[in-house]
Amino acid sequence: MDSIVVTGNGPLNGEIPIAGAKNACLALMPATLLSEEPLILTNAPRLSDIATMTVLLQSLGADAASLQNDKVLALSSHDLTSTRADYDIVRKMRASNLVLGPLLARAGHAEVSLPGGCAIGARPMDIHIDGLEKLGAVIDLKDGYLHAKAPGGLKGAVIDLAFPSVGATENLMMAATLAKGSTVISNAAREPEIVDLARCLNAMGAQIEGAGTDRIEIQGVDRLGGATHRVVTDRIELGTYMLAPVIAGGDVECLGGTLDLVASFVDKLAEAGVSVEETGRGLRVRHDGGRVRAVDVTTEVFPGFPTDLQAQMMALLTTAQGVSTLHETIFENRFMHAPELVRMGAEIEVQGGTARVTGVERLKGAPVMATDLRASVSLILAGLAAEGETVVSRVYHLDRGYEHVVRKLSGVGAKIERVKGT
Ligand code: UD1
């Protein structure tokens, strides 16, 4: 297995291009299942999760081609040959469950494996199931698979989500595009990835209003056509690389970034003493490399502070002046990076969903292990300013969500390399 070796070596300067959003792309790709006509996605990120979704769609009968060095995905689902999302694929990636709504809407039935346990918590699917049942689906759990049927077709309904789940909002929005009549999703998730999916579905002929607010209205249509859609910028990759010049010092412009994608994160940086400038080409972050002020962070649904930036923020706060607290409210068990950061000299106490971080002068490089996607990149960030060498193993987690990490960070002057494992 490959590892990444990073050596703290001072300020970072230059530009980092930010890719299209993994989480948006993973919801946009299954939208192909709703239509017989082609869906072209541009600005797609080059990640193993995207490859996994491609394999899943192909297993259902979709044609999928990667063009222009994998930045463009050409998808077509003229004929579906299967409605079964196999455990072998779903267990690798929870977002596989996003085929459930589209398959049910297009084919009238679907068999989708439950994702099973996940490293960052239980992650059930009850909200997806409740919503689809409101649309008229009958869903049974058998042999670890959800068997969903909509014999008379889906029918529009009023759905009040128990929690604004991102995946459930996406699944229900896709299913409702082809339902008879109108659907209202209240307490809907408001993440930019939801807005991006609604824009794409509307380009395909859907009638969706209110995406980005907590009330989404969908007027069902008989069929959807094709579309070409540009995937929105990845706000999590953006926030991650914005932290690099804060941790190591320097002046970095993250190309493609806009403030609206990361407003709550930028507010926390301001509280910590870091200012961010919107340049028209992206977001520019300058910092002298001195210790930031301690801050308290609580993860929340959008527009609150994203759980997917919690680990990276913790990496920064390990060397802040004072004591910071991080409250994780979205996922249980999402502090697995904490013991790894402690191996690098950080002072962190975790109790339930709260981590108390006492800033130290400087971290020290160490061999550490990536435990999940965001945890792995937090260790790389920590390594950028640590004394000596940090070796991050199990970087396959990183390949799920960060394209060309080594190229992007070495492009601004970081000392980082990928070492092939056996
Ligand atoms: C998406 C993102 C993930 C991000 C998360 C929260 C994708 C592919 N992934 O995941 O990176 O961390 O949003 O911003 O977009 N829940 C239930 N029942 C359900 C559904 C969810 O209890 O039916 C719970 C989950 O266990 C979790 C919380 O709701 O505790 C948030 O989950 P959700 O918003 O659904 O996240 P995902 O869509 O899985």
Coordinates of C-alpha atoms and ligand atoms in Angstrom, one line a residue:
M1 CA 0.0 0.0 0.0
D2 CA 1.3 3.5 -0.9
S3 CA 2.1 6.1 1.7
I4 CA 2.7 9.8 1.5
V5 CA 5.8 11.4 3.0
V6 CA 5.6 15.1 3.9
T7 CA 8.3 17.2 5.5
G8 CA 7.6 20.5 7.1
N9 CA 9.6 23.1 5.2
G10 CA 8.2 26.5 5.5
P11 CA 6.0 28.8 3.5
L12 CA 3.8 27.8 0.6
N13 CA 3.3 30.2 -2.3
G14 CA 1.4 30.0 -5.6
E15 CA -1.9 28.7 -6.9
I16 CA -3.9 25.5 -6.3
P17 CA -6.6 24.6 -8.8
I18 CA -9.7 23.2 -7.0
A19 CA -11.5 20.3 -8.7
G20 CA -15.2 19.7 -9.2
A21 CA -17.0 18.5 -6.1
K22 CA -16.8 14.7 -5.4
N23 CA -20.1 14.8 -3.5
A24 CA -21.9 16.7 -6.2
C25 CA -20.6 14.4 -8.9
L26 CA -21.6 11.3 -7.0
A27 CA -25.2 12.6 -6.9
L28 CA -25.2 13.9 -10.5
M29 CA -24.0 10.6 -12.0
P30 CA -27.0 8.5 -10.9
A31 CA -29.3 11.2 -12.5
T32 CA -28.4 9.5 -15.8
L33 CA -30.7 6.6 -14.7
L34 CA -33.7 8.9 -15.0
S35 CA -33.3 9.5 -18.7
E36 CA -32.8 7.6 -22.0
E37 CA -30.7 10.5 -23.3
P38 CA -27.0 11.3 -22.6
L39 CA -25.9 13.2 -19.6
I40 CA -22.5 14.9 -19.9
L41 CA -20.8 16.1 -16.8
T42 CA -17.8 18.5 -17.2
N43 CA -15.3 19.5 -14.4
A44 CA -15.6 16.0 -12.9
P45 CA -13.0 15.2 -10.3
R46 CA -10.6 12.3 -10.9
L47 CA -11.2 10.1 -7.9
S48 CA -11.6 6.5 -7.0
D49 CA -15.1 7.2 -5.7
I50 CA -16.1 8.4 -9.1
A51 CA -14.6 5.2 -10.6
T52 CA -16.7 3.2 -8.1
M53 CA -19.9 5.0 -9.1
T54 CA -19.0 4.4 -12.8
V55 CA -18.7 0.7 -12.2
L56 CA -22.0 0.7 -10.4
L57 CA -23.8 2.5 -13.2
Q58 CA -22.3 0.2 -15.8
S59 CA -23.5 -2.8 -13.8
L60 CA -27.0 -1.4 -14.2
G61 CA -26.6 -1.1 -18.0
A62 CA -25.5 2.5 -18.3
D63 CA -22.8 3.4 -20.8
A64 CA -20.1 5.5 -19.2
A65 CA -17.0 7.0 -20.9
S66 CA -14.4 9.3 -19.4
L67 CA -13.1 11.9 -21.8
Q68 CA -10.6 14.7 -21.8
N69 CA -8.3 13.1 -19.3
D70 CA -11.2 11.9 -17.2
K71 CA -12.5 15.5 -16.6
V72 CA -15.6 14.9 -18.6
L73 CA -18.0 12.0 -18.0
A74 CA -20.3 10.9 -20.7
L75 CA -23.2 8.8 -19.4
S76 CA -26.1 7.3 -21.1
S77 CA -28.8 4.9 -19.8
H78 CA -30.8 4.2 -22.8
D79 CA -31.5 0.7 -21.7
L80 CA -31.2 -0.5 -18.1
T81 CA -30.2 -4.1 -17.8
S82 CA -30.4 -4.4 -14.0
T83 CA -32.0 -2.7 -11.1
R84 CA -29.7 -4.3 -8.4
A85 CA -27.0 -2.4 -6.7
D86 CA -24.7 -5.2 -5.4
Y87 CA -23.3 -5.3 -1.9
D88 CA -19.8 -5.7 -3.3
I89 CA -20.0 -2.1 -4.7
V90 CA -22.2 -0.5 -2.1
R91 CA -20.0 -1.6 0.8
K92 CA -17.1 0.3 -0.7
M93 CA -19.0 3.6 -0.9
R94 CA -22.2 4.7 0.9
A95 CA -23.1 7.1 -1.9
S96 CA -24.0 4.1 -4.0
N97 CA -27.4 4.3 -2.3
L98 CA -28.1 7.3 -4.6
V99 CA -29.2 5.0 -7.4
L100 CA -32.3 3.9 -5.3
G101 CA -34.5 6.9 -6.1
P102 CA -33.7 7.1 -9.8
L103 CA -34.1 3.3 -10.4
L104 CA -37.4 3.3 -8.6
A105 CA -38.7 6.3 -10.6
R106 CA -37.5 4.9 -14.0
A107 CA -38.0 1.2 -13.6
G108 CA -40.7 0.9 -10.9
H109 CA -38.5 -1.3 -8.7
A110 CA -34.9 -1.5 -7.3
E111 CA -32.9 -3.8 -5.1
V112 CA -30.1 -1.9 -3.3
S113 CA -27.8 -3.3 -0.7
L114 CA -27.7 -1.5 2.6
P115 CA -24.3 0.1 3.0
G116 CA -23.5 -1.6 6.4
G117 CA -21.2 -0.1 9.0
C118 CA -19.1 2.8 8.2
A119 CA -15.9 3.9 9.9
I120 CA -17.4 7.2 11.0
G121 CA -20.7 5.9 12.4
A122 CA -23.8 3.9 11.8
R123 CA -25.3 5.9 8.9
P124 CA -28.7 4.4 8.6
M125 CA -31.1 4.9 5.6
D126 CA -34.4 5.4 7.5
I127 CA -35.0 8.9 6.2
H128 CA -34.5 7.8 2.5
I129 CA -36.9 4.9 3.1
D130 CA -39.6 7.0 4.9
G131 CA -39.6 9.6 2.1
L132 CA -39.8 7.0 -0.7
E133 CA -42.7 5.3 1.1
K134 CA -44.5 8.7 1.2
L135 CA -44.0 8.7 -2.6
G136 CA -45.9 5.4 -2.8
A137 CA -43.0 2.9 -2.8
V138 CA -43.3 -0.3 -0.9
I139 CA -39.9 -1.2 0.7
D140 CA -38.8 -4.5 2.4
L141 CA -35.5 -5.4 3.8
K142 CA -34.4 -8.9 2.8
D143 CA -30.9 -10.5 2.9
G144 CA -29.3 -7.2 3.6
Y145 CA -31.0 -5.6 0.5
L146 CA -33.7 -3.0 0.3
H147 CA -36.3 -4.3 -2.1
A148 CA -38.3 -1.3 -3.3
K149 CA -41.3 -1.4 -5.6
A150 CA -43.7 1.2 -6.9
P151 CA -46.2 -0.9 -8.8
G152 CA -48.5 2.0 -9.8
G153 CA -45.6 4.5 -10.3
L154 CA -44.5 7.1 -7.8
K155 CA -46.9 9.8 -6.7
G156 CA -46.1 13.3 -5.5
A157 CA -46.4 13.8 -1.7
V158 CA -45.5 16.2 1.1
I159 CA -42.4 14.9 2.8
D160 CA -41.1 16.4 6.0
L161 CA -37.6 15.0 6.7
A162 CA -36.8 14.0 10.3
F163 CA -33.3 15.5 9.7
P164 CA -32.0 17.4 6.6
S165 CA -30.0 14.5 5.3
V166 CA -28.0 15.3 2.1
G167 CA -28.3 11.9 0.6
A168 CA -32.1 11.5 1.4
T169 CA -32.8 15.0 -0.1
E170 CA -30.9 14.0 -3.3
N171 CA -32.6 10.6 -3.6
L172 CA -36.1 12.0 -3.0
M173 CA -35.5 15.0 -5.3
M174 CA -34.5 12.6 -8.1
A175 CA -37.3 10.2 -7.5
A176 CA -39.9 13.0 -7.4
T177 CA -38.9 14.4 -10.8
L178 CA -40.8 11.5 -12.5
A179 CA -43.6 11.1 -9.9
K180 CA -47.1 12.0 -10.8
G181 CA -48.1 15.4 -9.4
S182 CA -46.2 17.6 -7.1
T183 CA -43.9 16.9 -4.2
V184 CA -42.8 19.1 -1.4
I185 CA -39.7 18.2 0.6
S186 CA -39.5 20.2 3.8
N187 CA -36.6 20.4 6.3
A188 CA -34.6 19.6 3.1
A189 CA -30.8 19.8 3.1
R190 CA -29.4 23.1 1.7
E191 CA -25.9 22.1 0.7
P192 CA -24.5 23.5 -2.6
E193 CA -24.4 20.0 -3.9
I194 CA -28.2 19.9 -3.7
V195 CA -28.4 23.1 -5.6
D196 CA -26.1 21.7 -8.3
L197 CA -28.1 18.5 -8.6
A198 CA -31.4 20.6 -9.0
R199 CA -29.7 22.7 -11.7
C200 CA -28.7 19.7 -13.6
L201 CA -32.1 18.0 -13.3
N202 CA -33.8 21.2 -14.4
A203 CA -31.5 21.3 -17.4
M204 CA -32.7 17.7 -18.2
G205 CA -36.4 19.0 -18.1
A206 CA -37.3 18.6 -14.4
Q207 CA -39.3 21.2 -12.6
I208 CA -37.7 21.9 -9.3
E209 CA -37.9 25.1 -7.3
G210 CA -36.4 26.0 -3.9
A211 CA -33.2 24.0 -3.9
G212 CA -30.8 25.7 -1.5
T213 CA -33.7 26.5 0.9
D214 CA -35.3 24.1 3.4
R215 CA -38.4 23.7 1.2
I216 CA -38.0 22.1 -2.3
E217 CA -41.0 21.8 -4.6
I218 CA -40.9 19.4 -7.5
Q219 CA -43.6 19.2 -10.2
G220 CA -43.4 15.7 -11.7
V221 CA -42.8 15.4 -15.5
D222 CA -43.4 12.4 -17.8
R223 CA -39.8 12.1 -19.0
L224 CA -36.4 13.7 -18.7
G225 CA -34.0 14.5 -21.6
G226 CA -30.3 14.9 -21.9
A227 CA -28.1 17.7 -20.6
T228 CA -24.5 19.0 -20.3
H229 CA -23.7 20.2 -16.8
R230 CA -20.6 21.6 -15.1
V231 CA -19.9 20.2 -11.7
V232 CA -19.8 22.8 -8.9
T233 CA -16.4 23.5 -7.2
D234 CA -15.5 21.1 -4.3
R235 CA -16.0 23.3 -1.2
I236 CA -14.3 20.6 1.0
E237 CA -11.2 20.4 -1.2
L238 CA -11.3 24.2 -1.3
G239 CA -11.4 24.5 2.5
T240 CA -8.7 21.9 2.9
Y241 CA -6.2 23.7 0.7
M242 CA -7.1 27.1 2.2
L243 CA -5.7 25.7 5.4
A244 CA -2.3 24.8 3.9
P245 CA -0.8 28.3 3.9
V246 CA -2.3 29.0 7.3
I247 CA -0.6 25.9 8.8
A248 CA 2.7 26.3 6.9
G249 CA 2.7 30.0 6.3
G250 CA 2.6 31.6 2.9
D251 CA 0.3 33.0 0.2
V252 CA -1.9 30.7 -1.8
E253 CA -4.8 31.3 -4.2
C254 CA -7.3 28.5 -4.5
L255 CA -8.6 28.8 -8.0
G256 CA -12.3 28.3 -8.6
G257 CA -13.2 29.0 -4.9
T258 CA -15.9 31.4 -3.9
L259 CA -16.9 32.7 -0.5
D260 CA -20.5 31.5 -0.6
L261 CA -19.3 27.9 -0.7
V262 CA -17.3 28.2 2.6
A263 CA -18.7 31.2 4.4
S264 CA -19.0 29.6 7.9
F265 CA -15.5 28.2 7.5
V266 CA -14.1 31.6 6.5
D267 CA -15.8 33.1 9.6
K268 CA -14.0 30.7 11.8
L269 CA -10.7 31.5 10.1
A270 CA -11.4 35.2 10.8
E271 CA -12.0 34.4 14.5
A272 CA -8.7 32.5 14.5
G273 CA -7.0 35.6 13.0
V274 CA -6.7 34.6 9.4
S275 CA -8.3 36.7 6.6
V276 CA -9.4 35.5 3.2
E277 CA -9.7 37.5 0.0
E278 CA -12.0 36.8 -2.9
T279 CA -10.0 37.6 -6.0
G280 CA -12.5 36.8 -8.8
R281 CA -10.3 33.8 -9.8
G282 CA -10.6 32.2 -6.4
L283 CA -9.9 32.6 -2.7
R284 CA -6.5 33.9 -1.6
V285 CA -5.2 33.1 1.9
R286 CA -2.1 34.8 3.3
H287 CA -0.5 34.0 6.7
D288 CA 2.8 34.6 8.3
G289 CA 3.0 31.1 9.8
G290 CA 2.5 32.4 13.3
R291 CA 0.2 30.5 15.7
V292 CA -3.5 31.3 15.2
R293 CA -6.0 32.0 18.0
A294 CA -7.9 29.1 19.6
V295 CA -11.5 28.9 18.5
D296 CA -14.6 26.7 19.2
V297 CA -16.1 24.9 16.3
T298 CA -19.4 23.1 16.1
T299 CA -20.2 21.1 13.0
E300 CA -23.6 21.7 11.5
V301 CA -25.6 21.2 8.4
F302 CA -25.1 23.8 5.6
P303 CA -24.7 26.7 6.0
G304 CA -23.0 25.8 9.3
F305 CA -19.4 24.6 9.6
P306 CA -19.1 21.4 7.6
T307 CA -18.3 18.1 9.3
D308 CA -16.1 17.3 6.3
L309 CA -13.7 20.1 7.3
Q310 CA -13.6 19.2 11.0
A311 CA -10.5 17.0 10.9
Q312 CA -8.6 19.5 8.8
M313 CA -9.6 22.3 11.2
M314 CA -8.4 20.2 14.1
A315 CA -5.0 19.9 12.4
L316 CA -4.7 23.7 12.4
L317 CA -5.9 24.1 16.0
T318 CA -3.3 21.7 17.4
T319 CA -0.8 24.6 17.3
A320 CA -3.2 27.4 18.1
Q321 CA -2.6 29.7 21.1
G322 CA -5.0 28.5 23.8
V323 CA -7.6 25.8 24.1
S324 CA -10.0 25.0 21.3
T325 CA -13.1 22.8 21.4
L326 CA -14.6 20.9 18.4
H327 CA -18.1 19.6 18.7
E328 CA -19.1 17.0 16.1
T329 CA -22.8 16.9 15.8
I330 CA -23.3 15.2 12.4
F331 CA -21.5 11.9 12.8
E332 CA -20.7 9.7 15.8
N333 CA -17.1 8.4 16.0
R334 CA -15.6 11.1 13.8
F335 CA -12.4 11.8 15.8
M336 CA -10.2 9.0 14.6
H337 CA -7.6 11.4 13.4
A338 CA -7.2 12.7 17.0
P339 CA -5.0 9.8 18.3
E340 CA -2.9 10.1 15.1
L341 CA -2.4 13.8 15.7
V342 CA -1.5 13.0 19.3
R343 CA 1.3 10.8 17.9
M344 CA 2.6 13.9 16.3
G345 CA 2.7 15.7 19.7
A346 CA -0.8 17.3 19.7
E347 CA -2.7 17.6 23.0
I348 CA -6.2 16.4 22.4
E349 CA -8.8 15.0 24.8
V350 CA -11.9 13.4 23.2
Q351 CA -15.1 12.9 25.2
G352 CA -18.1 11.7 23.3
G353 CA -18.7 14.2 20.5
T354 CA -16.3 16.8 21.8
A355 CA -12.6 17.2 21.4
R356 CA -10.6 19.6 23.5
V357 CA -7.4 20.7 21.8
T358 CA -4.7 22.5 23.7
G359 CA -2.4 24.2 21.3
V360 CA 1.3 23.3 21.3
E361 CA 4.2 25.2 19.9
R362 CA 4.9 22.8 17.1
L363 CA 4.1 19.3 16.0
K364 CA 6.7 16.6 15.3
G365 CA 6.7 14.4 12.3
A366 CA 5.7 10.7 12.9
P367 CA 4.5 7.6 11.1
V368 CA 0.6 7.9 11.2
M369 CA -2.3 6.1 9.7
A370 CA -5.1 7.4 7.6
T371 CA -8.4 6.2 9.0
D372 CA -10.9 7.8 6.6
L373 CA -11.0 10.3 3.8
R374 CA -10.9 13.6 5.7
A375 CA -8.8 12.2 8.5
S376 CA -6.1 11.3 6.0
V377 CA -5.8 14.8 4.6
S378 CA -5.7 16.4 8.1
L379 CA -2.6 14.3 8.8
I380 CA -0.9 15.7 5.6
L381 CA -1.8 19.2 6.6
A382 CA -0.4 18.6 10.0
G383 CA 2.8 17.3 8.4
L384 CA 3.3 20.5 6.4
A385 CA 4.4 22.4 9.5
A386 CA 5.7 19.6 11.7
E387 CA 9.3 19.3 12.5
G388 CA 10.8 16.4 10.5
E389 CA 9.1 13.8 8.4
T390 CA 5.5 12.6 8.6
V391 CA 4.7 9.3 6.8
V392 CA 0.9 8.8 6.2
S393 CA 0.0 5.2 5.4
R394 CA -3.2 3.8 4.0
V395 CA -3.6 6.6 1.6
Y396 CA -6.2 4.8 -0.5
H397 CA -8.6 6.7 1.7
L398 CA -7.2 9.9 0.3
D399 CA -7.6 8.7 -3.3
R400 CA -11.3 8.5 -2.7
G401 CA -11.6 12.3 -2.4
Y402 CA -8.5 14.2 -3.3
E403 CA -7.1 14.2 -6.8
H404 CA -3.3 14.8 -7.3
V405 CA -2.6 15.8 -3.7
V406 CA 1.1 15.5 -4.2
R407 CA 1.1 17.5 -7.4
K408 CA -1.1 20.3 -6.0
L409 CA 0.9 20.7 -2.7
S410 CA 4.3 20.4 -4.3
G411 CA 3.2 23.0 -6.9
V412 CA 3.1 25.6 -4.1
G413 CA 6.4 24.4 -2.6
A414 CA 5.6 21.7 -0.2
K415 CA 8.0 18.9 0.3
I416 CA 5.8 15.9 -0.3
E417 CA 6.0 12.6 -2.2
R418 CA 4.1 9.4 -2.7
V419 CA 6.0 6.3 -2.0
K420 CA 4.9 3.1 -3.7
G421 CA 4.1 0.3 -1.3
T422 CA 4.1 -3.4 -1.8
Ligands
UD1_1 C1 -23.1 13.5 2.7 C2 -21.7 13.6 2.2 C3 -20.7 13.5 3.3 C4 -21.0 14.5 4.4 C5 -22.4 14.4 4.9 C6 -22.8 15.4 5.9 C7 -21.9 12.7 0.0 C8 -21.6 11.6 -1.0 N1 -21.5 12.5 1.2 O1 -23.2 12.2 3.2 O2 -19.4 13.7 2.8 O3 -20.1 14.2 5.5 O4 -23.3 14.5 3.7 O5 -22.6 16.7 5.3 O6 -22.6 13.7 -0.4 N2 -28.9 9.8 8.7 C9 -29.9 9.0 9.3 N3 -30.8 8.4 8.5 C10 -30.8 8.5 7.1 C11 -29.8 9.3 6.5 C12 -28.8 10.0 7.3 O7 -29.9 8.9 10.5 O8 -31.6 7.9 6.4 C13 -27.9 10.5 9.6 C14 -26.5 9.9 9.3 O9 -26.3 8.7 10.0 C15 -25.6 11.1 9.8 C16 -26.5 12.3 9.4 O10 -27.8 11.8 9.2 O11 -25.5 11.0 11.1 C17 -26.0 13.0 8.1 O12 -26.1 12.1 7.0 P1 -26.4 12.6 5.6 O13 -26.7 14.1 5.5 O14 -27.4 11.7 4.9 O15 -25.0 12.3 4.9 P2 -24.7 11.6 3.6 O16 -25.6 12.0 2.5 O17 -24.5 10.1 3.8

